[in-house]
Amino acid sequence: MPTAFITGATAGIGAAFARRLASDGFDLVLLARDAERLERSAADLSGRYAVRAETLRADLSTEEGLTAAEERARAGVDLLVNNAGFGNRGVFLDVPVADELTMLKVHCEAVLRLTHAALPGMLERGRGGVVNVSSAAAFATRGTYGASKAWVVNFSQGVAADIAGRGHGRVRVMALCPGFVHTEFHERAQMDVSDVPKFMWLEQDTVVDTALRDLRRGVQVSIPGAQYKAIVGISRLLPRELIARMSSNTGRKYD
Ligand SMILES: NC(=O)c1ccc[n+]([C@@H]2O[C@H](COP(=O)([O-])OP(=O)(O)OC[C@H]3O[C@@H](n4cnc5c(N)ncnc54)[C@H](OP(=O)(O)O)[C@@H]3O)[C@@H](O)[C@H]2O)c1
């Protein structure tokens, strides 16, 4: 059975990937920090879908966690979903610089190191995929969060180009750029998103469906939802200063 390695697999989008991939017959490697929640998720998924679910308790903002995750990725996985992530409360100068650096570790360093560890085995086997979960915020200017997610898009497209033609052309690298999704993300960041209009919200399962369909089709930057395809398309035509002003406010009130 193929194996999928999902970071941030116990909640939100990562948990939706885990459910969907288990139902598709993937064995799972689930990574997060909360050991009890990891064990519960693994027991639930292996019981429900008759797959193997391995757990890896690791904090991707630490060297120890990154090394453990790299080792698991290097040992061989067929699909890597670099999904773990979080938001910081407040705008740039409100956030302690240590928290911003932690974000870069989890959103950028972990994505880089796990992709680097997983890809050689995939290329050797001539099949595999890496989904790097970015955000629609990658196309706006939205503090360190938006900048880190823009890095994920740029990095993923660069790596996809670098491996083109290798692995019999059957190894894919894709950035996934969802807009607002109902998960624990905003509550964890104590973000008040009550004024985000209903049409801007995406369902976790829709995001995962779109991601896996786009990965199969060889799409390099997947943007779930017609509303976000339109928003991203229009934003590319507008001056960056205007985008910065607009996106600095949207969905960024704090409790
Ligand atoms: N929700 C949205 O509106 C939205 C929109 C666009 C993009 N995204 C992106 O989607 C991804 C998933 O977010 P989500 O909304 O599903 O968030 P979520 O519901 O808060 O889930 C986050 C997951 O990541 C894990 N995690 C957080 N920090 C970690 C760390 N340092 N090391 C290891 N695991 C860690 C959490 O488990 P533990 O706490 O146990 O570690 C949890 O499993 C993120 O990259 C986020 O930026 C979300």
PDB file of C-alpha atoms and ligand atoms in Angstrom:
ATOM      1  CA  MET A   1       0.000   0.000   0.000  1.00  0.00           C
ATOM      2  CA  PRO A   2       1.278   3.540  -0.686  1.00  0.00           C
ATOM      3  CA  THR A   3       2.172   5.681   2.312  1.00  0.00           C
ATOM      4  CA  ALA A   4       1.176   9.305   2.912  1.00  0.00           C
ATOM      5  CA  PHE A   5       3.100  11.440   5.411  1.00  0.00           C
ATOM      6  CA  ILE A   6       0.999  14.349   6.666  1.00  0.00           C
ATOM      7  CA  THR A   7       2.299  17.067   8.980  1.00  0.00           C
ATOM      8  CA  GLY A   8      -0.276  18.790  11.170  1.00  0.00           C
ATOM      9  CA  ALA A   9      -2.474  15.756  10.679  1.00  0.00           C
ATOM     10  CA  THR A  10      -4.613  15.956  13.818  1.00  0.00           C
ATOM     11  CA  ALA A  11      -6.799  18.975  13.010  1.00  0.00           C
ATOM     12  CA  GLY A  12      -8.285  20.999  10.170  1.00  0.00           C
ATOM     13  CA  ILE A  13      -6.956  20.542   6.659  1.00  0.00           C
ATOM     14  CA  GLY A  14      -4.330  17.964   7.693  1.00  0.00           C
ATOM     15  CA  ALA A  15      -6.957  15.785   9.377  1.00  0.00           C
ATOM     16  CA  ALA A  16      -9.125  16.070   6.249  1.00  0.00           C
ATOM     17  CA  PHE A  17      -6.174  14.894   4.128  1.00  0.00           C
ATOM     18  CA  ALA A  18      -5.645  11.991   6.541  1.00  0.00           C
ATOM     19  CA  ARG A  19      -9.316  10.875   6.333  1.00  0.00           C
ATOM     20  CA  ARG A  20      -9.442  11.148   2.557  1.00  0.00           C
ATOM     21  CA  LEU A  21      -6.110   9.408   1.957  1.00  0.00           C
ATOM     22  CA  ALA A  22      -6.983   6.610   4.389  1.00  0.00           C
ATOM     23  CA  SER A  23     -10.274   6.100   2.566  1.00  0.00           C
ATOM     24  CA  ASP A  24      -8.261   5.933  -0.689  1.00  0.00           C
ATOM     25  CA  GLY A  25      -6.172   3.102   0.844  1.00  0.00           C
ATOM     26  CA  PHE A  26      -3.003   4.964   1.856  1.00  0.00           C
ATOM     27  CA  ASP A  27      -1.108   3.900   4.955  1.00  0.00           C
ATOM     28  CA  LEU A  28      -0.468   6.987   7.024  1.00  0.00           C
ATOM     29  CA  VAL A  29       2.303   8.700   8.938  1.00  0.00           C
ATOM     30  CA  LEU A  30       0.663  11.352  11.088  1.00  0.00           C
ATOM     31  CA  LEU A  31       2.785  14.141  12.570  1.00  0.00           C
ATOM     32  CA  ALA A  32       1.828  16.757  15.179  1.00  0.00           C
ATOM     33  CA  ARG A  33       2.915  17.852  18.679  1.00  0.00           C
ATOM     34  CA  ASP A  34      -0.002  16.600  20.785  1.00  0.00           C
ATOM     35  CA  ALA A  35       0.765  12.908  21.431  1.00  0.00           C
ATOM     36  CA  GLU A  36      -2.625  11.966  22.847  1.00  0.00           C
ATOM     37  CA  ARG A  37      -4.489  13.484  19.934  1.00  0.00           C
ATOM     38  CA  LEU A  38      -2.140  11.769  17.490  1.00  0.00           C
ATOM     39  CA  GLU A  39      -2.830   8.354  19.050  1.00  0.00           C
ATOM     40  CA  ARG A  40      -6.587   8.985  18.956  1.00  0.00           C
ATOM     41  CA  SER A  41      -6.465  10.004  15.289  1.00  0.00           C
ATOM     42  CA  ALA A  42      -4.337   6.987  14.355  1.00  0.00           C
ATOM     43  CA  ALA A  43      -6.614   4.556  16.187  1.00  0.00           C
ATOM     44  CA  ASP A  44      -9.717   6.080  14.636  1.00  0.00           C
ATOM     45  CA  LEU A  45      -8.351   6.082  11.061  1.00  0.00           C
ATOM     46  CA  SER A  46      -6.791   2.619  11.170  1.00  0.00           C
ATOM     47  CA  GLY A  47      -9.997   1.204  12.688  1.00  0.00           C
ATOM     48  CA  ARG A  48     -12.283   2.918  10.225  1.00  0.00           C
ATOM     49  CA  TYR A  49     -10.340   2.373   7.005  1.00  0.00           C
ATOM     50  CA  ALA A  50      -8.233  -0.752   7.732  1.00  0.00           C
ATOM     51  CA  VAL A  51      -4.940   1.017   6.981  1.00  0.00           C
ATOM     52  CA  ARG A  52      -1.746   1.315   9.017  1.00  0.00           C
ATOM     53  CA  ALA A  53      -1.440   4.628  10.829  1.00  0.00           C
ATOM     54  CA  GLU A  54       1.925   5.453  12.326  1.00  0.00           C
ATOM     55  CA  THR A  55       2.381   8.475  14.576  1.00  0.00           C
ATOM     56  CA  LEU A  56       5.313  10.849  14.860  1.00  0.00           C
ATOM     57  CA  ARG A  57       5.163  13.321  17.714  1.00  0.00           C
ATOM     58  CA  ALA A  58       7.368  16.194  16.621  1.00  0.00           C
ATOM     59  CA  ASP A  59       7.488  19.955  16.920  1.00  0.00           C
ATOM     60  CA  LEU A  60       8.565  21.262  13.525  1.00  0.00           C
ATOM     61  CA  SER A  61       9.859  24.469  15.070  1.00  0.00           C
ATOM     62  CA  THR A  62      12.649  22.536  16.830  1.00  0.00           C
ATOM     63  CA  GLU A  63      15.808  20.958  15.451  1.00  0.00           C
ATOM     64  CA  GLU A  64      14.934  17.669  17.135  1.00  0.00           C
ATOM     65  CA  GLY A  65      11.471  17.618  15.556  1.00  0.00           C
ATOM     66  CA  LEU A  66      12.774  18.580  12.132  1.00  0.00           C
ATOM     67  CA  THR A  67      15.440  15.882  12.198  1.00  0.00           C
ATOM     68  CA  ALA A  68      12.966  13.174  13.250  1.00  0.00           C
ATOM     69  CA  ALA A  69      10.545  14.235  10.503  1.00  0.00           C
ATOM     70  CA  GLU A  70      13.332  14.301   7.897  1.00  0.00           C
ATOM     71  CA  GLU A  71      14.417  10.800   8.852  1.00  0.00           C
ATOM     72  CA  ARG A  72      10.878   9.494   8.401  1.00  0.00           C
ATOM     73  CA  ALA A  73      10.482  11.249   5.055  1.00  0.00           C
ATOM     74  CA  ARG A  74      13.825   9.860   3.870  1.00  0.00           C
ATOM     75  CA  ALA A  75      12.848   6.315   4.865  1.00  0.00           C
ATOM     76  CA  GLY A  76      10.277   6.399   2.039  1.00  0.00           C
ATOM     77  CA  VAL A  77       6.846   7.918   1.531  1.00  0.00           C
ATOM     78  CA  ASP A  78       4.714   8.085  -1.610  1.00  0.00           C
ATOM     79  CA  LEU A  79       2.893  11.299  -0.789  1.00  0.00           C
ATOM     80  CA  LEU A  80       4.148  14.072   1.479  1.00  0.00           C
ATOM     81  CA  VAL A  81       1.691  16.715   2.657  1.00  0.00           C
ATOM     82  CA  ASN A  82       3.567  19.598   4.274  1.00  0.00           C
ATOM     83  CA  ASN A  83       0.575  21.083   6.022  1.00  0.00           C
ATOM     84  CA  ALA A  84       1.477  22.062   9.621  1.00  0.00           C
ATOM     85  CA  GLY A  85       1.099  25.765  10.181  1.00  0.00           C
ATOM     86  CA  PHE A  86      -0.344  28.506  12.326  1.00  0.00           C
ATOM     87  CA  GLY A  87      -1.073  32.212  12.506  1.00  0.00           C
ATOM     88  CA  ASN A  88       0.327  34.752  14.929  1.00  0.00           C
ATOM     89  CA  ARG A  89      -1.924  37.131  16.839  1.00  0.00           C
ATOM     90  CA  GLY A  90      -1.483  40.746  15.783  1.00  0.00           C
ATOM     91  CA  VAL A  91       0.208  42.678  13.015  1.00  0.00           C
ATOM     92  CA  PHE A  92       3.963  42.675  12.471  1.00  0.00           C
ATOM     93  CA  LEU A  93       5.177  44.840  15.353  1.00  0.00           C
ATOM     94  CA  ASP A  94       2.686  43.261  17.802  1.00  0.00           C
ATOM     95  CA  VAL A  95       4.280  39.842  17.387  1.00  0.00           C
ATOM     96  CA  PRO A  96       7.439  38.902  19.313  1.00  0.00           C
ATOM     97  CA  VAL A  97      10.210  38.344  16.801  1.00  0.00           C
ATOM     98  CA  ALA A  98      10.803  34.835  18.217  1.00  0.00           C
ATOM     99  CA  ASP A  99       7.243  33.867  17.188  1.00  0.00           C
ATOM    100  CA  GLU A 100       7.814  35.186  13.665  1.00  0.00           C
ATOM    101  CA  LEU A 101      10.994  33.118  13.414  1.00  0.00           C
ATOM    102  CA  THR A 102       9.104  30.052  14.673  1.00  0.00           C
ATOM    103  CA  MET A 103       6.656  30.629  11.830  1.00  0.00           C
ATOM    104  CA  LEU A 104       9.480  30.647   9.290  1.00  0.00           C
ATOM    105  CA  LYS A 105      10.774  27.370  10.734  1.00  0.00           C
ATOM    106  CA  VAL A 106       7.398  25.620  10.473  1.00  0.00           C
ATOM    107  CA  HIS A 107       6.186  27.192   7.211  1.00  0.00           C
ATOM    108  CA  CYS A 108       9.494  27.333   5.326  1.00  0.00           C
ATOM    109  CA  GLU A 109      12.352  25.349   6.876  1.00  0.00           C
ATOM    110  CA  ALA A 110      10.209  22.268   7.568  1.00  0.00           C
ATOM    111  CA  VAL A 111       8.741  22.366   4.051  1.00  0.00           C
ATOM    112  CA  LEU A 112      12.201  22.698   2.507  1.00  0.00           C
ATOM    113  CA  ARG A 113      13.828  19.961   4.593  1.00  0.00           C
ATOM    114  CA  LEU A 114      11.009  17.425   4.287  1.00  0.00           C
ATOM    115  CA  THR A 115      10.696  17.986   0.537  1.00  0.00           C
ATOM    116  CA  HIS A 116      14.475  17.546   0.232  1.00  0.00           C
ATOM    117  CA  ALA A 117      14.332  14.340   2.276  1.00  0.00           C
ATOM    118  CA  ALA A 118      11.331  12.762   0.511  1.00  0.00           C
ATOM    119  CA  LEU A 119      11.982  13.569  -3.158  1.00  0.00           C
ATOM    120  CA  PRO A 120      15.052  11.406  -3.936  1.00  0.00           C
ATOM    121  CA  GLY A 121      13.176   8.186  -3.011  1.00  0.00           C
ATOM    122  CA  MET A 122      10.167   9.275  -5.068  1.00  0.00           C
ATOM    123  CA  LEU A 123      12.352  10.044  -8.098  1.00  0.00           C
ATOM    124  CA  GLU A 124      14.095   6.697  -7.755  1.00  0.00           C
ATOM    125  CA  ARG A 125      10.757   4.847  -7.633  1.00  0.00           C
ATOM    126  CA  GLY A 126       9.365   6.978 -10.454  1.00  0.00           C
ATOM    127  CA  ARG A 127       6.224   7.995  -8.595  1.00  0.00           C
ATOM    128  CA  GLY A 128       5.190  10.255  -5.777  1.00  0.00           C
ATOM    129  CA  GLY A 129       3.873  13.649  -4.826  1.00  0.00           C
ATOM    130  CA  VAL A 130       4.552  16.565  -2.507  1.00  0.00           C
ATOM    131  CA  VAL A 131       1.718  18.913  -1.544  1.00  0.00           C
ATOM    132  CA  ASN A 132       2.959  22.048   0.189  1.00  0.00           C
ATOM    133  CA  VAL A 133       0.080  23.804   1.909  1.00  0.00           C
ATOM    134  CA  SER A 134       0.429  27.518   1.261  1.00  0.00           C
ATOM    135  CA  SER A 135      -2.495  29.970   1.319  1.00  0.00           C
ATOM    136  CA  ALA A 136      -4.374  32.464  -0.827  1.00  0.00           C
ATOM    137  CA  ALA A 137      -2.536  34.944   1.429  1.00  0.00           C
ATOM    138  CA  ALA A 138       0.559  34.104  -0.642  1.00  0.00           C
ATOM    139  CA  PHE A 139      -0.813  36.424  -3.323  1.00  0.00           C
ATOM    140  CA  ALA A 140      -1.487  39.278  -0.924  1.00  0.00           C
ATOM    141  CA  THR A 141       0.920  41.111   1.352  1.00  0.00           C
ATOM    142  CA  ARG A 142       0.009  39.920   4.775  1.00  0.00           C
ATOM    143  CA  GLY A 143       2.922  40.200   7.154  1.00  0.00           C
ATOM    144  CA  THR A 144       5.211  37.296   7.870  1.00  0.00           C
ATOM    145  CA  TYR A 145       2.360  34.845   7.333  1.00  0.00           C
ATOM    146  CA  GLY A 146       1.739  35.974   3.736  1.00  0.00           C
ATOM    147  CA  ALA A 147       5.466  36.227   3.056  1.00  0.00           C
ATOM    148  CA  SER A 148       6.115  32.696   4.329  1.00  0.00           C
ATOM    149  CA  LYS A 149       3.257  31.333   2.218  1.00  0.00           C
ATOM    150  CA  ALA A 150       4.533  33.226  -0.855  1.00  0.00           C
ATOM    151  CA  TRP A 151       7.865  31.476  -0.259  1.00  0.00           C
ATOM    152  CA  VAL A 152       6.036  28.121  -0.284  1.00  0.00           C
ATOM    153  CA  VAL A 153       4.501  28.852  -3.710  1.00  0.00           C
ATOM    154  CA  ASN A 154       7.764  30.085  -5.194  1.00  0.00           C
ATOM    155  CA  PHE A 155       9.750  27.206  -3.689  1.00  0.00           C
ATOM    156  CA  SER A 156       7.268  24.552  -4.879  1.00  0.00           C
ATOM    157  CA  GLN A 157       7.204  25.891  -8.440  1.00  0.00           C
ATOM    158  CA  GLY A 158      10.995  26.052  -8.484  1.00  0.00           C
ATOM    159  CA  VAL A 159      11.379  22.475  -7.281  1.00  0.00           C
ATOM    160  CA  ALA A 160       8.704  21.255  -9.717  1.00  0.00           C
ATOM    161  CA  ALA A 161      10.707  22.821 -12.553  1.00  0.00           C
ATOM    162  CA  ASP A 162      13.966  21.355 -11.231  1.00  0.00           C
ATOM    163  CA  ILE A 163      12.635  17.791 -11.215  1.00  0.00           C
ATOM    164  CA  ALA A 164      10.695  18.050 -14.496  1.00  0.00           C
ATOM    165  CA  GLY A 165      11.556  15.095 -16.717  1.00  0.00           C
ATOM    166  CA  ARG A 166      13.049  13.104 -13.836  1.00  0.00           C
ATOM    167  CA  GLY A 167      11.246  10.208 -12.107  1.00  0.00           C
ATOM    168  CA  HIS A 168       9.622   9.355 -15.495  1.00  0.00           C
ATOM    169  CA  GLY A 169       7.684  12.624 -15.146  1.00  0.00           C
ATOM    170  CA  ARG A 170       5.485  10.978 -12.545  1.00  0.00           C
ATOM    171  CA  VAL A 171       6.705  12.832  -9.446  1.00  0.00           C
ATOM    172  CA  ARG A 172       4.710  15.971  -8.734  1.00  0.00           C
ATOM    173  CA  VAL A 173       5.304  18.972  -6.464  1.00  0.00           C
ATOM    174  CA  MET A 174       2.389  21.318  -5.907  1.00  0.00           C
ATOM    175  CA  ALA A 175       1.560  24.325  -3.738  1.00  0.00           C
ATOM    176  CA  LEU A 176      -1.984  24.344  -2.361  1.00  0.00           C
ATOM    177  CA  CYS A 177      -3.428  27.815  -1.753  1.00  0.00           C
ATOM    178  CA  PRO A 178      -6.737  27.743   0.099  1.00  0.00           C
ATOM    179  CA  GLY A 179      -8.630  30.806   1.269  1.00  0.00           C
ATOM    180  CA  PHE A 180     -10.558  30.814   4.554  1.00  0.00           C
ATOM    181  CA  VAL A 181     -11.286  27.270   5.749  1.00  0.00           C
ATOM    182  CA  HIS A 182     -13.212  26.315   8.896  1.00  0.00           C
ATOM    183  CA  THR A 183     -10.522  24.733  11.103  1.00  0.00           C
ATOM    184  CA  GLU A 184      -8.929  25.459  14.487  1.00  0.00           C
ATOM    185  CA  PHE A 185      -6.514  27.912  12.844  1.00  0.00           C
ATOM    186  CA  HIS A 186      -8.267  31.205  13.604  1.00  0.00           C
ATOM    187  CA  GLU A 187      -9.280  30.264  17.124  1.00  0.00           C
ATOM    188  CA  ARG A 188      -5.710  29.209  17.941  1.00  0.00           C
ATOM    189  CA  ALA A 189      -4.485  32.605  16.708  1.00  0.00           C
ATOM    190  CA  GLN A 190      -7.334  34.307  18.615  1.00  0.00           C
ATOM    191  CA  MET A 191      -8.423  35.857  15.355  1.00  0.00           C
ATOM    192  CA  ASP A 192     -11.959  37.185  15.058  1.00  0.00           C
ATOM    193  CA  VAL A 193     -13.189  36.162  11.619  1.00  0.00           C
ATOM    194  CA  SER A 194     -16.868  36.890  12.266  1.00  0.00           C
ATOM    195  CA  ASP A 195     -16.984  39.557   9.546  1.00  0.00           C
ATOM    196  CA  VAL A 196     -15.570  37.308   6.816  1.00  0.00           C
ATOM    197  CA  PRO A 197     -18.469  36.814   4.394  1.00  0.00           C
ATOM    198  CA  LYS A 198     -19.952  33.347   4.045  1.00  0.00           C
ATOM    199  CA  PHE A 199     -18.985  32.992   0.376  1.00  0.00           C
ATOM    200  CA  MET A 200     -15.310  33.290   1.379  1.00  0.00           C
ATOM    201  CA  TRP A 201     -15.368  30.117   3.465  1.00  0.00           C
ATOM    202  CA  LEU A 202     -14.290  26.776   2.015  1.00  0.00           C
ATOM    203  CA  GLU A 203     -14.984  23.303   3.377  1.00  0.00           C
ATOM    204  CA  GLN A 204     -11.995  21.179   4.383  1.00  0.00           C
ATOM    205  CA  ASP A 205     -13.102  18.250   2.225  1.00  0.00           C
ATOM    206  CA  THR A 206     -13.542  20.465  -0.846  1.00  0.00           C
ATOM    207  CA  VAL A 207     -10.006  21.794  -0.381  1.00  0.00           C
ATOM    208  CA  VAL A 208      -8.602  18.265  -0.158  1.00  0.00           C
ATOM    209  CA  ASP A 209     -10.645  17.013  -3.162  1.00  0.00           C
ATOM    210  CA  THR A 210      -9.404  19.904  -5.280  1.00  0.00           C
ATOM    211  CA  ALA A 211      -5.818  19.392  -4.119  1.00  0.00           C
ATOM    212  CA  LEU A 212      -5.705  15.701  -4.980  1.00  0.00           C
ATOM    213  CA  ARG A 213      -7.441  16.219  -8.324  1.00  0.00           C
ATOM    214  CA  ASP A 214      -5.028  19.046  -9.231  1.00  0.00           C
ATOM    215  CA  LEU A 215      -2.035  16.961  -8.135  1.00  0.00           C
ATOM    216  CA  ARG A 216      -3.154  14.133 -10.443  1.00  0.00           C
ATOM    217  CA  ARG A 217      -3.486  16.630 -13.301  1.00  0.00           C
ATOM    218  CA  GLY A 218      -0.009  18.052 -12.749  1.00  0.00           C
ATOM    219  CA  VAL A 219      -1.188  21.493 -11.598  1.00  0.00           C
ATOM    220  CA  GLN A 220       1.655  23.322  -9.826  1.00  0.00           C
ATOM    221  CA  VAL A 221      -0.372  25.924  -7.911  1.00  0.00           C
ATOM    222  CA  SER A 222      -3.782  24.731  -6.784  1.00  0.00           C
ATOM    223  CA  ILE A 223      -6.336  27.365  -5.776  1.00  0.00           C
ATOM    224  CA  PRO A 224      -9.554  25.751  -4.503  1.00  0.00           C
ATOM    225  CA  GLY A 225     -12.841  27.554  -5.143  1.00  0.00           C
ATOM    226  CA  ALA A 226     -14.006  29.694  -8.073  1.00  0.00           C
ATOM    227  CA  GLN A 227     -14.207  32.752  -5.793  1.00  0.00           C
ATOM    228  CA  TYR A 228     -10.508  32.472  -4.892  1.00  0.00           C
ATOM    229  CA  LYS A 229      -9.425  31.776  -8.481  1.00  0.00           C
ATOM    230  CA  ALA A 230     -11.172  35.062  -9.359  1.00  0.00           C
ATOM    231  CA  ILE A 231      -9.742  36.976  -6.374  1.00  0.00           C
ATOM    232  CA  VAL A 232      -6.203  35.782  -7.054  1.00  0.00           C
ATOM    233  CA  GLY A 233      -6.594  36.514 -10.790  1.00  0.00           C
ATOM    234  CA  ILE A 234      -7.805  40.070 -10.112  1.00  0.00           C
ATOM    235  CA  SER A 235      -5.201  40.683  -7.410  1.00  0.00           C
ATOM    236  CA  ARG A 236      -2.453  40.019  -9.948  1.00  0.00           C
ATOM    237  CA  LEU A 237      -3.717  43.004 -11.938  1.00  0.00           C
ATOM    238  CA  LEU A 238      -3.945  45.470  -9.030  1.00  0.00           C
ATOM    239  CA  PRO A 239      -1.122  47.619  -7.614  1.00  0.00           C
ATOM    240  CA  ARG A 240       0.717  45.876  -4.749  1.00  0.00           C
ATOM    241  CA  GLU A 241       0.192  48.899  -2.441  1.00  0.00           C
ATOM    242  CA  LEU A 242      -3.591  48.604  -2.803  1.00  0.00           C
ATOM    243  CA  ILE A 243      -3.481  44.842  -2.193  1.00  0.00           C
ATOM    244  CA  ALA A 244      -1.354  45.463   0.909  1.00  0.00           C
ATOM    245  CA  ARG A 245      -3.850  47.955   2.350  1.00  0.00           C
ATOM    246  CA  MET A 246      -6.837  45.697   1.664  1.00  0.00           C
ATOM    247  CA  SER A 247      -5.319  42.456   2.890  1.00  0.00           C
ATOM    248  CA  SER A 248      -3.830  43.984   6.025  1.00  0.00           C
ATOM    249  CA  ASN A 249      -7.380  44.293   7.384  1.00  0.00           C
ATOM    250  CA  THR A 250      -9.317  41.315   6.008  1.00  0.00           C
ATOM    251  CA  GLY A 251     -10.035  38.687   8.648  1.00  0.00           C
ATOM    252  CA  ARG A 252      -7.332  40.048  10.896  1.00  0.00           C
ATOM    253  CA  LYS A 253      -9.262  41.365  13.870  1.00  0.00           C
ATOM    254  CA  TYR A 254      -8.090  39.963  17.165  1.00  0.00           C
ATOM    255  CA  ASP A 255     -10.199  39.043  20.177  1.00  0.00           C
TER     256      ASP A 255
HETATM  257  N1  LIG B   1      -7.722  27.566   7.981  1.00  0.00           N
HETATM  258  C1  LIG B   1      -7.494  28.447   7.028  1.00  0.00           C
HETATM  259  O1  LIG B   1      -8.305  29.358   6.788  1.00  0.00           O
HETATM  260  C2  LIG B   1      -6.251  28.321   6.174  1.00  0.00           C
HETATM  261  C3  LIG B   1      -6.216  29.039   4.976  1.00  0.00           C
HETATM  262  C4  LIG B   1      -5.101  28.934   4.166  1.00  0.00           C
HETATM  263  C5  LIG B   1      -4.042  28.149   4.530  1.00  0.00           C
HETATM  264  N2  LIG B   1      -4.095  27.462   5.705  1.00  0.00           N
HETATM  265  C6  LIG B   1      -2.924  26.635   6.039  1.00  0.00           C
HETATM  266  O2  LIG B   1      -3.352  25.301   6.191  1.00  0.00           O
HETATM  267  C7  LIG B   1      -2.459  24.611   7.049  1.00  0.00           C
HETATM  268  C8  LIG B   1      -3.272  23.847   8.092  1.00  0.00           C
HETATM  269  O3  LIG B   1      -3.981  24.786   8.877  1.00  0.00           O
HETATM  270  P1  LIG B   1      -5.388  24.472   9.566  1.00  0.00           P
HETATM  271  O4  LIG B   1      -6.256  25.610   9.240  1.00  0.00           O
HETATM  272  O5  LIG B   1      -5.821  23.102   9.253  1.00  0.00           O
HETATM  273  O6  LIG B   1      -4.941  24.648  11.104  1.00  0.00           O
HETATM  274  P2  LIG B   1      -5.347  23.853  12.437  1.00  0.00           P
HETATM  275  O7  LIG B   1      -6.747  23.366  12.372  1.00  0.00           O
HETATM  276  O8  LIG B   1      -4.963  24.777  13.540  1.00  0.00           O
HETATM  277  O9  LIG B   1      -4.361  22.587  12.437  1.00  0.00           O
HETATM  278  C9  LIG B   1      -2.974  22.769  12.536  1.00  0.00           C
HETATM  279  C10 LIG B   1      -2.262  21.419  12.618  1.00  0.00           C
HETATM  280  O10 LIG B   1      -0.846  21.649  12.602  1.00  0.00           O
HETATM  281  C11 LIG B   1      -0.234  21.082  13.779  1.00  0.00           C
HETATM  282  N3  LIG B   1       0.894  21.943  14.159  1.00  0.00           N
HETATM  283  C12 LIG B   1       0.875  23.262  14.458  1.00  0.00           C
HETATM  284  N4  LIG B   1       2.098  23.699  14.783  1.00  0.00           N
HETATM  285  C13 LIG B   1       2.928  22.619  14.684  1.00  0.00           C
HETATM  286  C14 LIG B   1       4.336  22.431  14.910  1.00  0.00           C
HETATM  287  N5  LIG B   1       5.117  23.402  15.365  1.00  0.00           N
HETATM  288  N6  LIG B   1       4.861  21.200  14.706  1.00  0.00           N
HETATM  289  C15 LIG B   1       4.070  20.185  14.289  1.00  0.00           C
HETATM  290  N7  LIG B   1       2.742  20.296  14.063  1.00  0.00           N
HETATM  291  C16 LIG B   1       2.183  21.509  14.261  1.00  0.00           C
HETATM  292  C17 LIG B   1      -1.379  21.027  14.807  1.00  0.00           C
HETATM  293  O11 LIG B   1      -1.229  19.993  15.785  1.00  0.00           O
HETATM  294  P3  LIG B   1      -0.473  20.232  17.215  1.00  0.00           P
HETATM  295  O12 LIG B   1      -0.986  21.523  17.773  1.00  0.00           O
HETATM  296  O13 LIG B   1      -0.773  19.032  18.037  1.00  0.00           O
HETATM  297  O14 LIG B   1       0.983  20.305  16.853  1.00  0.00           O
HETATM  298  C18 LIG B   1      -2.564  20.663  13.894  1.00  0.00           C
HETATM  299  O15 LIG B   1      -2.568  19.268  13.627  1.00  0.00           O
HETATM  300  C19 LIG B   1      -1.514  25.669   7.639  1.00  0.00           C
HETATM  301  O16 LIG B   1      -0.287  25.617   6.961  1.00  0.00           O
HETATM  302  C20 LIG B   1      -2.243  26.974   7.357  1.00  0.00           C
HETATM  303  O17 LIG B   1      -1.355  28.061   7.241  1.00  0.00           O
HETATM  304  C21 LIG B   1      -5.165  27.510   6.539  1.00  0.00           C
END
